[in-house]
mmCIF file with all atom_site columns, C-alpha atoms in Angstrom:
data_model
loop_
_atom_site.group_PDB
_atom_site.id
_atom_site.type_symbol
_atom_site.label_atom_id
_atom_site.label_alt_id
_atom_site.label_comp_id
_atom_site.label_asym_id
_atom_site.label_entity_id
_atom_site.label_seq_id
_atom_site.pdbx_PDB_ins_code
_atom_site.Cartn_x
_atom_site.Cartn_y
_atom_site.Cartn_z
_atom_site.occupancy
_atom_site.B_iso_or_equiv
_atom_site.pdbx_formal_charge
_atom_site.auth_seq_id
_atom_site.auth_comp_id
_atom_site.auth_asym_id
_atom_site.auth_atom_id
_atom_site.pdbx_PDB_model_num
ATOM 1   C CA . UNK A 1 1   ? 27.963 -90.660  86.494  1.00 0.00 ? 1   UNK A CA 1
ATOM 2   C CA . UNK A 1 2   ? 26.314 -87.590  85.003  1.00 0.00 ? 2   UNK A CA 1
ATOM 3   C CA . UNK A 1 3   ? 25.416 -84.919  87.492  1.00 0.00 ? 3   UNK A CA 1
ATOM 4   C CA . UNK A 1 4   ? 21.933 -85.738  88.792  1.00 0.00 ? 4   UNK A CA 1
ATOM 5   C CA . UNK A 1 5   ? 19.606 -82.865  87.938  1.00 0.00 ? 5   UNK A CA 1
ATOM 6   C CA . UNK A 1 6   ? 18.209 -80.844  90.809  1.00 0.00 ? 6   UNK A CA 1
ATOM 7   C CA . UNK A 1 7   ? 14.695 -81.998  91.558  1.00 0.00 ? 7   UNK A CA 1
ATOM 8   C CA . UNK A 1 8   ? 12.236 -79.467  90.168  1.00 0.00 ? 8   UNK A CA 1
ATOM 9   C CA . UNK A 1 9   ? 10.835 -77.184  92.831  1.00 0.00 ? 9   UNK A CA 1
ATOM 10  C CA . UNK A 1 10  ? 7.611  -76.933  90.836  1.00 0.00 ? 10  UNK A CA 1
ATOM 11  C CA . UNK A 1 11  ? 6.975  -80.578  91.672  1.00 0.00 ? 11  UNK A CA 1
ATOM 12  C CA . UNK A 1 12  ? 7.740  -80.606  95.385  1.00 0.00 ? 12  UNK A CA 1
ATOM 13  C CA . UNK A 1 13  ? 6.913  -77.003  96.113  1.00 0.00 ? 13  UNK A CA 1
ATOM 14  C CA . UNK A 1 14  ? 8.872  -73.779  95.982  1.00 0.00 ? 14  UNK A CA 1
ATOM 15  C CA . UNK A 1 15  ? 10.261 -74.075  99.515  1.00 0.00 ? 15  UNK A CA 1
ATOM 16  C CA . UNK A 1 16  ? 11.253 -77.752  99.306  1.00 0.00 ? 16  UNK A CA 1
ATOM 17  C CA . UNK A 1 17  ? 14.879 -78.831  99.112  1.00 0.00 ? 17  UNK A CA 1
ATOM 18  C CA . UNK A 1 18  ? 15.889 -82.484  99.254  1.00 0.00 ? 18  UNK A CA 1
ATOM 19  C CA . UNK A 1 19  ? 19.300 -84.017  99.838  1.00 0.00 ? 19  UNK A CA 1
ATOM 20  C CA . UNK A 1 20  ? 21.493 -85.357  97.056  1.00 0.00 ? 20  UNK A CA 1
ATOM 21  C CA . UNK A 1 21  ? 20.934 -88.940  98.252  1.00 0.00 ? 21  UNK A CA 1
ATOM 22  C CA . UNK A 1 22  ? 17.154 -88.531  98.307  1.00 0.00 ? 22  UNK A CA 1
ATOM 23  C CA . UNK A 1 23  ? 17.258 -86.920  94.864  1.00 0.00 ? 23  UNK A CA 1
ATOM 24  C CA . UNK A 1 24  ? 19.332 -89.765  93.434  1.00 0.00 ? 24  UNK A CA 1
ATOM 25  C CA . UNK A 1 25  ? 17.129 -92.453  94.965  1.00 0.00 ? 25  UNK A CA 1
ATOM 26  C CA . UNK A 1 26  ? 13.952 -90.780  93.711  1.00 0.00 ? 26  UNK A CA 1
ATOM 27  C CA . UNK A 1 27  ? 15.415 -90.620  90.209  1.00 0.00 ? 27  UNK A CA 1
ATOM 28  C CA . UNK A 1 28  ? 16.187 -94.339  90.288  1.00 0.00 ? 28  UNK A CA 1
ATOM 29  C CA . UNK A 1 29  ? 12.757 -95.275  91.659  1.00 0.00 ? 29  UNK A CA 1
ATOM 30  C CA . UNK A 1 30  ? 11.150 -93.172  88.930  1.00 0.00 ? 30  UNK A CA 1
ATOM 31  C CA . UNK A 1 31  ? 12.760 -95.367  86.280  1.00 0.00 ? 31  UNK A CA 1
ATOM 32  C CA . UNK A 1 32  ? 11.955 -98.690  87.907  1.00 0.00 ? 32  UNK A CA 1
ATOM 33  C CA . UNK A 1 33  ? 8.606  -100.348 87.220  1.00 0.00 ? 33  UNK A CA 1
ATOM 34  C CA . UNK A 1 34  ? 5.826  -97.732  87.642  1.00 0.00 ? 34  UNK A CA 1
ATOM 35  C CA . UNK A 1 35  ? 3.100  -98.520  90.162  1.00 0.00 ? 35  UNK A CA 1
ATOM 36  C CA . UNK A 1 36  ? 4.913  -101.638 91.382  1.00 0.00 ? 36  UNK A CA 1
ATOM 37  C CA . UNK A 1 37  ? 6.641  -101.543 94.778  1.00 0.00 ? 37  UNK A CA 1
ATOM 38  C CA . UNK A 1 38  ? 10.411 -101.971 94.700  1.00 0.00 ? 38  UNK A CA 1
ATOM 39  C CA . UNK A 1 39  ? 11.865 -104.337 97.329  1.00 0.00 ? 39  UNK A CA 1
ATOM 40  C CA . UNK A 1 40  ? 14.633 -102.828 99.427  1.00 0.00 ? 40  UNK A CA 1
ATOM 41  C CA . UNK A 1 41  ? 16.873 -105.827 98.810  1.00 0.00 ? 41  UNK A CA 1
ATOM 42  C CA . UNK A 1 42  ? 16.673 -105.270 95.043  1.00 0.00 ? 42  UNK A CA 1
ATOM 43  C CA . UNK A 1 43  ? 18.368 -101.917 95.550  1.00 0.00 ? 43  UNK A CA 1
ATOM 44  C CA . UNK A 1 44  ? 21.086 -103.223 97.849  1.00 0.00 ? 44  UNK A CA 1
ATOM 45  C CA . UNK A 1 45  ? 21.768 -106.400 95.854  1.00 0.00 ? 45  UNK A CA 1
ATOM 46  C CA . UNK A 1 46  ? 21.965 -104.431 92.633  1.00 0.00 ? 46  UNK A CA 1
ATOM 47  C CA . UNK A 1 47  ? 24.852 -102.385 94.001  1.00 0.00 ? 47  UNK A CA 1
ATOM 48  C CA . UNK A 1 48  ? 26.942 -105.011 95.772  1.00 0.00 ? 48  UNK A CA 1
ATOM 49  C CA . UNK A 1 49  ? 29.354 -107.549 94.221  1.00 0.00 ? 49  UNK A CA 1
ATOM 50  C CA . UNK A 1 50  ? 27.717 -110.633 92.705  1.00 0.00 ? 50  UNK A CA 1
ATOM 51  C CA . UNK A 1 51  ? 29.245 -114.079 92.319  1.00 0.00 ? 51  UNK A CA 1
ATOM 52  C CA . UNK A 1 52  ? 29.753 -115.300 88.756  1.00 0.00 ? 52  UNK A CA 1
ATOM 53  C CA . UNK A 1 53  ? 31.238 -118.334 87.008  1.00 0.00 ? 53  UNK A CA 1
ATOM 54  C CA . UNK A 1 54  ? 34.388 -117.661 84.996  1.00 0.00 ? 54  UNK A CA 1
ATOM 55  C CA . UNK A 1 55  ? 35.191 -119.260 81.641  1.00 0.00 ? 55  UNK A CA 1
ATOM 56  C CA . UNK A 1 56  ? 37.397 -121.676 83.596  1.00 0.00 ? 56  UNK A CA 1
ATOM 57  C CA . UNK A 1 57  ? 34.642 -122.819 85.941  1.00 0.00 ? 57  UNK A CA 1
ATOM 58  C CA . UNK A 1 58  ? 35.905 -120.791 88.867  1.00 0.00 ? 58  UNK A CA 1
ATOM 59  C CA . UNK A 1 59  ? 33.935 -118.328 90.988  1.00 0.00 ? 59  UNK A CA 1
ATOM 60  C CA . UNK A 1 60  ? 34.682 -114.616 90.927  1.00 0.00 ? 60  UNK A CA 1
ATOM 61  C CA . UNK A 1 61  ? 32.973 -111.486 92.215  1.00 0.00 ? 61  UNK A CA 1
ATOM 62  C CA . UNK A 1 62  ? 31.610 -109.083 89.605  1.00 0.00 ? 62  UNK A CA 1
ATOM 63  C CA . UNK A 1 63  ? 31.381 -105.534 90.927  1.00 0.00 ? 63  UNK A CA 1
ATOM 64  C CA . UNK A 1 64  ? 28.524 -103.134 90.270  1.00 0.00 ? 64  UNK A CA 1
ATOM 65  C CA . UNK A 1 65  ? 30.907 -100.598 88.755  1.00 0.00 ? 65  UNK A CA 1
ATOM 66  C CA . UNK A 1 66  ? 32.276 -103.225 86.362  1.00 0.00 ? 66  UNK A CA 1
ATOM 67  C CA . UNK A 1 67  ? 28.679 -103.798 85.242  1.00 0.00 ? 67  UNK A CA 1
ATOM 68  C CA . UNK A 1 68  ? 28.251 -100.097 84.487  1.00 0.00 ? 68  UNK A CA 1
ATOM 69  C CA . UNK A 1 69  ? 26.502 -98.881  87.634  1.00 0.00 ? 69  UNK A CA 1
ATOM 70  C CA . UNK A 1 70  ? 27.801 -95.420  88.474  1.00 0.00 ? 70  UNK A CA 1
ATOM 71  C CA . UNK A 1 71  ? 30.158 -95.287  91.483  1.00 0.00 ? 71  UNK A CA 1
ATOM 72  C CA . UNK A 1 72  ? 27.947 -92.678  93.165  1.00 0.00 ? 72  UNK A CA 1
ATOM 73  C CA . UNK A 1 73  ? 24.803 -94.782  92.819  1.00 0.00 ? 73  UNK A CA 1
ATOM 74  C CA . UNK A 1 74  ? 26.633 -97.936  93.861  1.00 0.00 ? 74  UNK A CA 1
ATOM 75  C CA . UNK A 1 75  ? 27.958 -96.155  96.953  1.00 0.00 ? 75  UNK A CA 1
ATOM 76  C CA . UNK A 1 76  ? 24.477 -94.993  97.941  1.00 0.00 ? 76  UNK A CA 1
ATOM 77  C CA . UNK A 1 77  ? 22.637 -98.271  97.373  1.00 0.00 ? 77  UNK A CA 1
ATOM 78  C CA . UNK A 1 78  ? 25.258 -100.370 99.163  1.00 0.00 ? 78  UNK A CA 1
ATOM 79  C CA . UNK A 1 79  ? 25.177 -98.160  102.275 1.00 0.00 ? 79  UNK A CA 1
ATOM 80  C CA . UNK A 1 80  ? 22.235 -99.198  104.476 1.00 0.00 ? 80  UNK A CA 1
ATOM 81  C CA . UNK A 1 81  ? 22.401 -96.062  106.598 1.00 0.00 ? 81  UNK A CA 1
ATOM 82  C CA . UNK A 1 82  ? 22.379 -93.658  103.654 1.00 0.00 ? 82  UNK A CA 1
ATOM 83  C CA . UNK A 1 83  ? 19.621 -95.423  101.792 1.00 0.00 ? 83  UNK A CA 1
ATOM 84  C CA . UNK A 1 84  ? 17.416 -95.616  104.896 1.00 0.00 ? 84  UNK A CA 1
ATOM 85  C CA . UNK A 1 85  ? 17.939 -91.894  105.514 1.00 0.00 ? 85  UNK A CA 1
ATOM 86  C CA . UNK A 1 86  ? 17.060 -91.110  101.892 1.00 0.00 ? 86  UNK A CA 1
ATOM 87  C CA . UNK A 1 87  ? 13.928 -93.255  102.040 1.00 0.00 ? 87  UNK A CA 1
ATOM 88  C CA . UNK A 1 88  ? 12.842 -91.636  105.296 1.00 0.00 ? 88  UNK A CA 1
ATOM 89  C CA . UNK A 1 89  ? 13.280 -88.202  103.728 1.00 0.00 ? 89  UNK A CA 1
ATOM 90  C CA . UNK A 1 90  ? 11.238 -89.124  100.657 1.00 0.00 ? 90  UNK A CA 1
ATOM 91  C CA . UNK A 1 91  ? 8.513  -90.584  102.852 1.00 0.00 ? 91  UNK A CA 1
ATOM 92  C CA . UNK A 1 92  ? 8.358  -87.352  104.856 1.00 0.00 ? 92  UNK A CA 1
ATOM 93  C CA . UNK A 1 93  ? 7.890  -85.477  101.574 1.00 0.00 ? 93  UNK A CA 1
ATOM 94  C CA . UNK A 1 94  ? 5.093  -87.918  100.660 1.00 0.00 ? 94  UNK A CA 1
ATOM 95  C CA . UNK A 1 95  ? 6.713  -88.758  97.329  1.00 0.00 ? 95  UNK A CA 1
ATOM 96  C CA . UNK A 1 96  ? 7.488  -92.366  98.295  1.00 0.00 ? 96  UNK A CA 1
ATOM 97  C CA . UNK A 1 97  ? 5.261  -94.820  100.151 1.00 0.00 ? 97  UNK A CA 1
ATOM 98  C CA . UNK A 1 98  ? 6.352  -97.932  102.041 1.00 0.00 ? 98  UNK A CA 1
ATOM 99  C CA . UNK A 1 99  ? 4.738  -101.284 102.712 1.00 0.00 ? 99  UNK A CA 1
ATOM 100 C CA . UNK A 1 100 ? 6.746  -104.122 104.268 1.00 0.00 ? 100 UNK A CA 1
ATOM 101 C CA . UNK A 1 101 ? 10.097 -102.779 103.005 1.00 0.00 ? 101 UNK A CA 1
ATOM 102 C CA . UNK A 1 102 ? 8.664  -102.258 99.526  1.00 0.00 ? 102 UNK A CA 1
ATOM 103 C CA . UNK A 1 103 ? 8.828  -98.737  98.111  1.00 0.00 ? 103 UNK A CA 1
ATOM 104 C CA . UNK A 1 104 ? 6.775  -96.961  95.462  1.00 0.00 ? 104 UNK A CA 1
ATOM 105 C CA . UNK A 1 105 ? 7.412  -93.508  94.014  1.00 0.00 ? 105 UNK A CA 1
ATOM 106 C CA . UNK A 1 106 ? 4.359  -91.294  93.572  1.00 0.00 ? 106 UNK A CA 1
ATOM 107 C CA . UNK A 1 107 ? 3.255  -91.865  89.968  1.00 0.00 ? 107 UNK A CA 1
ATOM 108 C CA . UNK A 1 108 ? 2.606  -88.203  89.162  1.00 0.00 ? 108 UNK A CA 1
ATOM 109 C CA . UNK A 1 109 ? 5.876  -87.053  90.699  1.00 0.00 ? 109 UNK A CA 1
ATOM 110 C CA . UNK A 1 110 ? 7.827  -89.789  88.901  1.00 0.00 ? 110 UNK A CA 1
ATOM 111 C CA . UNK A 1 111 ? 6.228  -88.904  85.569  1.00 0.00 ? 111 UNK A CA 1
ATOM 112 C CA . UNK A 1 112 ? 6.990  -85.198  85.960  1.00 0.00 ? 112 UNK A CA 1
ATOM 113 C CA . UNK A 1 113 ? 10.535 -85.938  87.045  1.00 0.00 ? 113 UNK A CA 1
ATOM 114 C CA . UNK A 1 114 ? 11.216 -88.130  84.008  1.00 0.00 ? 114 UNK A CA 1
ATOM 115 C CA . UNK A 1 115 ? 9.721  -85.494  81.712  1.00 0.00 ? 115 UNK A CA 1
ATOM 116 C CA . UNK A 1 116 ? 11.978 -82.810  83.202  1.00 0.00 ? 116 UNK A CA 1
ATOM 117 C CA . UNK A 1 117 ? 15.156 -84.630  82.150  1.00 0.00 ? 117 UNK A CA 1
ATOM 118 C CA . UNK A 1 118 ? 17.032 -84.312  78.892  1.00 0.00 ? 118 UNK A CA 1
ATOM 119 C CA . UNK A 1 119 ? 17.000 -87.252  76.483  1.00 0.00 ? 119 UNK A CA 1
ATOM 120 C CA . UNK A 1 120 ? 20.596 -88.017  77.481  1.00 0.00 ? 120 UNK A CA 1
ATOM 121 C CA . UNK A 1 121 ? 19.746 -88.030  81.198  1.00 0.00 ? 121 UNK A CA 1
ATOM 122 C CA . UNK A 1 122 ? 16.675 -90.217  80.671  1.00 0.00 ? 122 UNK A CA 1
ATOM 123 C CA . UNK A 1 123 ? 18.756 -92.744  78.750  1.00 0.00 ? 123 UNK A CA 1
ATOM 124 C CA . UNK A 1 124 ? 21.404 -92.706  81.472  1.00 0.00 ? 124 UNK A CA 1
ATOM 125 C CA . UNK A 1 125 ? 18.832 -93.456  84.193  1.00 0.00 ? 125 UNK A CA 1
ATOM 126 C CA . UNK A 1 126 ? 17.176 -96.179  82.117  1.00 0.00 ? 126 UNK A CA 1
ATOM 127 C CA . UNK A 1 127 ? 20.534 -97.945  81.960  1.00 0.00 ? 127 UNK A CA 1
ATOM 128 C CA . UNK A 1 128 ? 21.156 -97.442  85.672  1.00 0.00 ? 128 UNK A CA 1
ATOM 129 C CA . UNK A 1 129 ? 17.730 -98.903  86.511  1.00 0.00 ? 129 UNK A CA 1
ATOM 130 C CA . UNK A 1 130 ? 18.354 -101.918 84.272  1.00 0.00 ? 130 UNK A CA 1
ATOM 131 C CA . UNK A 1 131 ? 21.814 -102.593 85.697  1.00 0.00 ? 131 UNK A CA 1
ATOM 132 C CA . UNK A 1 132 ? 20.663 -102.300 89.310  1.00 0.00 ? 132 UNK A CA 1
ATOM 133 C CA . UNK A 1 133 ? 17.706 -104.592 88.610  1.00 0.00 ? 133 UNK A CA 1
ATOM 134 C CA . UNK A 1 134 ? 19.362 -107.374 86.666  1.00 0.00 ? 134 UNK A CA 1
ATOM 135 C CA . UNK A 1 135 ? 22.265 -107.591 89.107  1.00 0.00 ? 135 UNK A CA 1
ATOM 136 C CA . UNK A 1 136 ? 19.869 -108.298 91.976  1.00 0.00 ? 136 UNK A CA 1
ATOM 137 C CA . UNK A 1 137 ? 19.104 -111.797 90.662  1.00 0.00 ? 137 UNK A CA 1
ATOM 138 C CA . UNK A 1 138 ? 21.015 -114.641 92.351  1.00 0.00 ? 138 UNK A CA 1
ATOM 139 C CA . UNK A 1 139 ? 22.706 -117.174 90.125  1.00 0.00 ? 139 UNK A CA 1
ATOM 140 C CA . UNK A 1 140 ? 21.872 -120.819 90.731  1.00 0.00 ? 140 UNK A CA 1
ATOM 141 C CA . UNK A 1 141 ? 24.437 -122.696 92.852  1.00 0.00 ? 141 UNK A CA 1
ATOM 142 C CA . UNK A 1 142 ? 26.275 -119.440 93.600  1.00 0.00 ? 142 UNK A CA 1
ATOM 143 C CA . UNK A 1 143 ? 23.868 -117.436 95.743  1.00 0.00 ? 143 UNK A CA 1
ATOM 144 C CA . UNK A 1 144 ? 20.807 -118.134 97.843  1.00 0.00 ? 144 UNK A CA 1
ATOM 145 C CA . UNK A 1 145 ? 17.349 -117.006 96.831  1.00 0.00 ? 145 UNK A CA 1
ATOM 146 C CA . UNK A 1 146 ? 15.618 -114.298 98.818  1.00 0.00 ? 146 UNK A CA 1
ATOM 147 C CA . UNK A 1 147 ? 11.853 -114.196 99.461  1.00 0.00 ? 147 UNK A CA 1
ATOM 148 C CA . UNK A 1 148 ? 11.591 -111.227 97.093  1.00 0.00 ? 148 UNK A CA 1
ATOM 149 C CA . UNK A 1 149 ? 13.527 -112.734 94.180  1.00 0.00 ? 149 UNK A CA 1
ATOM 150 C CA . UNK A 1 150 ? 10.406 -113.560 92.086  1.00 0.00 ? 150 UNK A CA 1
ATOM 151 C CA . UNK A 1 151 ? 9.232  -109.958 92.582  1.00 0.00 ? 151 UNK A CA 1
ATOM 152 C CA . UNK A 1 152 ? 12.298 -108.688 90.727  1.00 0.00 ? 152 UNK A CA 1
ATOM 153 C CA . UNK A 1 153 ? 10.881 -110.008 87.440  1.00 0.00 ? 153 UNK A CA 1
ATOM 154 C CA . UNK A 1 154 ? 8.369  -107.201 86.904  1.00 0.00 ? 154 UNK A CA 1
ATOM 155 C CA . UNK A 1 155 ? 11.053 -104.573 87.376  1.00 0.00 ? 155 UNK A CA 1
ATOM 156 C CA . UNK A 1 156 ? 13.501 -106.434 85.141  1.00 0.00 ? 156 UNK A CA 1
ATOM 157 C CA . UNK A 1 157 ? 10.939 -106.781 82.349  1.00 0.00 ? 157 UNK A CA 1
ATOM 158 C CA . UNK A 1 158 ? 10.053 -103.082 82.559  1.00 0.00 ? 158 UNK A CA 1
ATOM 159 C CA . UNK A 1 159 ? 13.617 -101.766 82.651  1.00 0.00 ? 159 UNK A CA 1
ATOM 160 C CA . UNK A 1 160 ? 14.657 -104.079 79.818  1.00 0.00 ? 160 UNK A CA 1
ATOM 161 C CA . UNK A 1 161 ? 11.812 -102.991 77.562  1.00 0.00 ? 161 UNK A CA 1
ATOM 162 C CA . UNK A 1 162 ? 12.281 -99.260  78.148  1.00 0.00 ? 162 UNK A CA 1
ATOM 163 C CA . UNK A 1 163 ? 15.605 -99.461  76.321  1.00 0.00 ? 163 UNK A CA 1
ATOM 164 C CA . UNK A 1 164 ? 13.978 -100.965 73.199  1.00 0.00 ? 164 UNK A CA 1
ATOM 165 C CA . UNK A 1 165 ? 16.935 -103.290 72.625  1.00 0.00 ? 165 UNK A CA 1
ATOM 166 C CA . UNK A 1 166 ? 19.309 -100.318 72.539  1.00 0.00 ? 166 UNK A CA 1
ATOM 167 C CA . UNK A 1 167 ? 22.215 -101.732 74.504  1.00 0.00 ? 167 UNK A CA 1
ATOM 168 C CA . UNK A 1 168 ? 25.084 -100.269 72.492  1.00 0.00 ? 168 UNK A CA 1
ATOM 169 C CA . UNK A 1 169 ? 26.604 -98.350  75.397  1.00 0.00 ? 169 UNK A CA 1
ATOM 170 C CA . UNK A 1 170 ? 26.915 -101.453 77.565  1.00 0.00 ? 170 UNK A CA 1
ATOM 171 C CA . UNK A 1 171 ? 30.331 -103.087 77.576  1.00 0.00 ? 171 UNK A CA 1
ATOM 172 C CA . UNK A 1 172 ? 30.645 -106.603 76.105  1.00 0.00 ? 172 UNK A CA 1
ATOM 173 C CA . UNK A 1 173 ? 31.200 -108.167 79.577  1.00 0.00 ? 173 UNK A CA 1
ATOM 174 C CA . UNK A 1 174 ? 28.053 -106.446 80.863  1.00 0.00 ? 174 UNK A CA 1
ATOM 175 C CA . UNK A 1 175 ? 26.001 -107.580 77.854  1.00 0.00 ? 175 UNK A CA 1
ATOM 176 C CA . UNK A 1 176 ? 27.188 -111.144 78.444  1.00 0.00 ? 176 UNK A CA 1
ATOM 177 C CA . UNK A 1 177 ? 26.399 -110.886 82.158  1.00 0.00 ? 177 UNK A CA 1
ATOM 178 C CA . UNK A 1 178 ? 22.948 -109.470 81.382  1.00 0.00 ? 178 UNK A CA 1
ATOM 179 C CA . UNK A 1 179 ? 22.166 -112.222 78.863  1.00 0.00 ? 179 UNK A CA 1
ATOM 180 C CA . UNK A 1 180 ? 23.228 -114.945 81.288  1.00 0.00 ? 180 UNK A CA 1
ATOM 181 C CA . UNK A 1 181 ? 21.225 -113.340 84.087  1.00 0.00 ? 181 UNK A CA 1
ATOM 182 C CA . UNK A 1 182 ? 18.095 -113.230 81.891  1.00 0.00 ? 182 UNK A CA 1
ATOM 183 C CA . UNK A 1 183 ? 18.431 -116.969 81.411  1.00 0.00 ? 183 UNK A CA 1
ATOM 184 C CA . UNK A 1 184 ? 18.998 -117.440 85.142  1.00 0.00 ? 184 UNK A CA 1
ATOM 185 C CA . UNK A 1 185 ? 15.891 -115.355 85.887  1.00 0.00 ? 185 UNK A CA 1
ATOM 186 C CA . UNK A 1 186 ? 13.772 -117.384 83.471  1.00 0.00 ? 186 UNK A CA 1
ATOM 187 C CA . UNK A 1 187 ? 13.562 -120.231 85.986  1.00 0.00 ? 187 UNK A CA 1
ATOM 188 C CA . UNK A 1 188 ? 11.230 -118.111 88.115  1.00 0.00 ? 188 UNK A CA 1
ATOM 189 C CA . UNK A 1 189 ? 8.359  -117.751 85.654  1.00 0.00 ? 189 UNK A CA 1
ATOM 190 C CA . UNK A 1 190 ? 6.362  -119.340 82.862  1.00 0.00 ? 190 UNK A CA 1
ATOM 191 C CA . UNK A 1 191 ? 7.147  -120.012 79.223  1.00 0.00 ? 191 UNK A CA 1
ATOM 192 C CA . UNK A 1 192 ? 5.991  -116.538 78.122  1.00 0.00 ? 192 UNK A CA 1
ATOM 193 C CA . UNK A 1 193 ? 8.638  -114.864 80.258  1.00 0.00 ? 193 UNK A CA 1
ATOM 194 C CA . UNK A 1 194 ? 11.233 -117.381 79.111  1.00 0.00 ? 194 UNK A CA 1
ATOM 195 C CA . UNK A 1 195 ? 10.416 -116.441 75.524  1.00 0.00 ? 195 UNK A CA 1
ATOM 196 C CA . UNK A 1 196 ? 10.901 -112.771 76.441  1.00 0.00 ? 196 UNK A CA 1
ATOM 197 C CA . UNK A 1 197 ? 14.238 -113.514 78.115  1.00 0.00 ? 197 UNK A CA 1
ATOM 198 C CA . UNK A 1 198 ? 15.574 -115.335 75.060  1.00 0.00 ? 198 UNK A CA 1
ATOM 199 C CA . UNK A 1 199 ? 14.306 -112.987 72.367  1.00 0.00 ? 199 UNK A CA 1
#
């Protein structure tokens, strides 16, 4: 994982310093769907192993790192204690709001943070947001649905579109996993979203 840039003091204030975990989480939230709350379980599910069918009809676990999620981000999102501490810190700074375990980054702060990054860093975080989001979806017959599963669709659509079909840096197994997950996710919405998932 590229070194996460230090959060600009001109955004939070000259005397404000935030932890590395809070900085990383704020970066991720800034690249998830703007203005739409992000369920806590999307973050945790996106970083933990997911069950997948193999070519031989067997079940295997597909790790977040194998999908392309950075080890540092995977470690943070899969650790309940660390992520809760980071969220609490961001809430104290008034840059993240919470409602029923749904979290939204301040729109102005998120916009300024994205603008402060290099093109390379923005692309990196777009991929990280996509990987964390698509991996949160449960596959039929392998994993149980969660109450928030349908809410993942908005974030998946947004993160997918921000890459403008530029998926060249994803590994072939990850591209296959993403394509299959898009088809899995299409069972949660109408024909318009199914058309988006296919094309």
